[in-house]
Amino acid sequence: MTEKMYNQCVNLYADNVYRFIWKNLRHEEDAKDIVQSAFEKLWINRAQVAAGKEKSYLFTIAYHQMIDHIRKNKRVALHETFGDEALGNTKQPNAIGHQNLMRALDQLNELQKSLVMLKDYEGYSYQEIGEITGLNESQVKVYLHRARITLRNYLVSPENVL
């Protein structure tokens, strides 16, 4: 991989990797650190990364670093006092639905949340998700199915219906 190809990877994939990590961690600085570290590892290992596999490599590295970060910190997710409540005060039509969806995603464990984000938000195939997470395709389908059931049950419960 040349420097020009690396720079193209940064331009093409940095936003996607950041968005994926941020949606899972909900902490801007940690997400930026993980993305930066993933690109650093891509540069260091550029000779070993097969052509056309840069995106998968980046997401795999970022995913594993995110899991390591979560395990290392094991901190209680603190909700910013003004975060979601400030969004609700703007009277945006989808703000309540968005908040409800975010609370539903918080019901999932890290793996389930990552699978949902990779499949439904980023649009990866089951095979690509398996490569990123280290699961086989069948496991991805089963875990994703269970995560969607959890989401559905949360979203249709009477206390969460809009």
Short mmCIF file of C-alpha atoms in Angstrom, two decimals:
data_model
loop_
_atom_site.label_atom_id
_atom_site.label_comp_id
_atom_site.label_asym_id
_atom_site.label_seq_id
_atom_site.Cartn_x
_atom_site.Cartn_y
_atom_site.Cartn_z
CA MET A 1 0.00 0.00 0.00
CA THR A 2 1.39 3.33 -1.02
CA GLU A 3 1.00 6.60 0.83
CA LYS A 4 -1.52 7.74 -1.78
CA MET A 5 -3.62 4.58 -1.32
CA TYR A 6 -3.50 5.03 2.45
CA ASN A 7 -4.71 8.62 2.14
CA GLN A 8 -7.55 7.42 -0.07
CA CYS A 9 -8.53 4.92 2.65
CA VAL A 10 -8.58 7.72 5.20
CA ASN A 11 -10.80 9.84 2.95
CA LEU A 12 -13.13 6.95 2.10
CA TYR A 13 -13.52 5.15 5.42
CA ALA A 14 -12.69 7.47 8.34
CA ASP A 15 -16.25 8.79 8.70
CA ASN A 16 -17.81 5.32 8.48
CA VAL A 17 -15.46 3.81 11.07
CA TYR A 18 -15.93 6.80 13.39
CA ARG A 19 -19.71 6.67 13.07
CA PHE A 20 -19.74 2.94 13.84
CA ILE A 21 -17.53 3.30 16.91
CA TRP A 22 -19.30 6.42 18.16
CA LYS A 23 -22.75 4.80 17.85
CA ASN A 24 -21.53 1.96 20.05
CA LEU A 25 -19.52 3.92 22.63
CA ARG A 26 -21.38 7.23 22.62
CA HIS A 27 -18.18 8.96 23.67
CA GLU A 28 -16.65 11.26 21.09
CA GLU A 29 -13.06 11.36 22.32
CA ASP A 30 -12.81 7.60 22.85
CA ALA A 31 -14.26 7.01 19.37
CA LYS A 32 -11.72 9.39 17.82
CA ASP A 33 -8.87 7.66 19.65
CA ILE A 34 -9.99 4.23 18.47
CA VAL A 35 -10.35 5.39 14.85
CA GLN A 36 -6.94 7.04 14.93
CA SER A 37 -5.40 3.91 16.39
CA ALA A 38 -7.06 1.73 13.73
CA PHE A 39 -5.61 3.88 10.95
CA GLU A 40 -2.24 3.81 12.64
CA LYS A 41 -2.33 0.00 12.66
CA LEU A 42 -3.36 0.03 9.00
CA TRP A 43 -0.30 2.12 8.18
CA ILE A 44 2.03 -0.06 10.25
CA ASN A 45 0.66 -3.28 8.69
CA ARG A 46 0.09 -1.89 5.18
CA ALA A 47 2.32 -4.52 3.59
CA GLN A 48 0.23 -7.37 5.05
CA VAL A 49 -3.20 -5.95 4.14
CA ALA A 50 -4.48 -7.41 0.89
CA ALA A 51 -5.58 -4.99 -1.80
CA GLY A 52 -9.32 -4.38 -1.60
CA LYS A 53 -9.51 -5.54 2.04
CA GLU A 54 -8.63 -2.20 3.64
CA LYS A 55 -12.19 -1.40 4.73
CA SER A 56 -12.74 -4.79 6.31
CA TYR A 57 -9.35 -4.58 8.02
CA LEU A 58 -10.13 -1.13 9.45
CA PHE A 59 -13.52 -2.15 10.80
CA THR A 60 -12.06 -5.35 12.28
CA ILE A 61 -9.26 -3.49 14.05
CA ALA A 62 -11.61 -0.73 15.26
CA TYR A 63 -14.17 -3.27 16.47
CA HIS A 64 -11.60 -5.23 18.48
CA GLN A 65 -10.14 -2.05 19.95
CA MET A 66 -13.63 -0.89 20.91
CA ILE A 67 -14.31 -4.20 22.70
CA ASP A 68 -10.94 -3.95 24.46
CA HIS A 69 -11.76 -0.39 25.49
CA ILE A 70 -15.14 -1.42 26.89
CA ARG A 71 -13.64 -4.32 28.79
CA LYS A 72 -10.76 -2.27 30.11
CA ASN A 73 -12.83 0.59 31.39
CA LYS A 74 -15.98 -1.26 32.49
CA ARG A 75 -17.27 2.09 33.49
CA VAL A 76 -20.86 2.88 34.05
CA ALA A 77 -22.28 4.68 31.04
CA LEU A 78 -22.99 8.14 32.31
CA HIS A 79 -25.65 10.01 30.41
CA GLU A 80 -24.89 13.65 29.96
CA THR A 81 -27.41 15.73 31.80
CA PHE A 82 -28.18 17.86 28.81
CA GLY A 83 -27.62 15.28 26.04
CA ASP A 84 -30.88 13.56 25.19
CA GLU A 85 -33.05 16.02 27.11
CA ALA A 86 -31.70 18.95 25.11
CA LEU A 87 -32.58 17.15 21.88
CA GLY A 88 -36.12 16.63 23.11
CA ASN A 89 -36.56 20.34 23.78
CA THR A 90 -35.89 21.27 20.14
CA LYS A 91 -39.31 19.85 19.18
CA GLN A 92 -37.91 17.88 16.26
CA PRO A 93 -40.54 15.43 15.00
CA ASN A 94 -38.20 12.42 15.14
CA ALA A 95 -36.42 13.35 18.38
CA ILE A 96 -38.64 11.20 20.59
CA GLY A 97 -38.42 8.25 18.22
CA HIS A 98 -34.65 8.64 18.01
CA GLN A 99 -34.36 8.74 21.81
CA ASN A 100 -36.54 5.66 22.10
CA LEU A 101 -34.41 3.82 19.54
CA MET A 102 -31.21 4.78 21.38
CA ARG A 103 -32.67 3.48 24.65
CA ALA A 104 -33.63 0.25 22.86
CA LEU A 105 -30.07 -0.14 21.54
CA ASP A 106 -28.78 0.35 25.09
CA GLN A 107 -30.69 -2.82 26.07
CA LEU A 108 -28.33 -4.88 23.89
CA ASN A 109 -24.92 -6.18 24.90
CA GLU A 110 -21.83 -4.89 23.05
CA LEU A 111 -21.77 -7.73 20.53
CA GLN A 112 -25.47 -7.50 19.66
CA LYS A 113 -25.27 -3.73 19.35
CA SER A 114 -22.24 -4.00 17.07
CA LEU A 115 -23.96 -6.58 14.88
CA VAL A 116 -27.08 -4.43 14.51
CA MET A 117 -24.98 -1.38 13.67
CA LEU A 118 -22.84 -3.23 11.13
CA LYS A 119 -25.79 -4.87 9.38
CA ASP A 120 -28.59 -2.32 9.58
CA TYR A 121 -26.68 0.93 9.78
CA GLU A 122 -23.51 0.27 7.78
CA GLY A 123 -25.00 -2.31 5.40
CA TYR A 124 -22.41 -5.07 5.68
CA SER A 125 -23.17 -8.61 4.57
CA TYR A 126 -23.27 -11.48 7.07
CA GLN A 127 -19.94 -12.74 5.75
CA GLU A 128 -18.26 -9.33 6.13
CA ILE A 129 -19.64 -8.97 9.66
CA GLY A 130 -18.27 -12.40 10.48
CA GLU A 131 -14.83 -11.35 9.27
CA ILE A 132 -14.96 -8.17 11.34
CA THR A 133 -16.21 -9.78 14.56
CA GLY A 134 -14.50 -13.15 14.27
CA LEU A 135 -17.81 -15.04 14.24
CA ASN A 136 -18.97 -17.47 11.60
CA GLU A 137 -21.89 -16.53 9.37
CA SER A 138 -24.38 -18.70 11.27
CA GLN A 139 -23.44 -17.13 14.59
CA VAL A 140 -23.86 -13.66 13.09
CA LYS A 141 -27.37 -14.54 11.89
CA VAL A 142 -28.41 -16.05 15.22
CA TYR A 143 -27.04 -13.21 17.36
CA LEU A 144 -28.51 -10.61 15.02
CA HIS A 145 -31.89 -12.33 15.13
CA ARG A 146 -31.84 -12.37 18.94
CA ALA A 147 -30.82 -8.71 19.04
CA ARG A 148 -33.68 -7.74 16.74
CA ILE A 149 -36.15 -9.65 18.93
CA THR A 150 -34.88 -7.76 21.96
CA LEU A 151 -35.24 -4.46 20.10
CA ARG A 152 -38.73 -5.32 18.91
CA ASN A 153 -39.88 -6.37 22.38
CA TYR A 154 -38.53 -3.16 23.88
CA LEU A 155 -39.98 -0.89 21.20
CA VAL A 156 -43.49 -2.41 21.25
CA SER A 157 -43.86 -2.57 25.02
CA PRO A 158 -46.68 -0.26 26.17
CA GLU A 159 -44.40 2.04 28.19
CA ASN A 160 -42.18 2.68 25.14
CA VAL A 161 -44.83 3.20 22.46
CA LEU A 162 -44.83 6.81 21.24
#
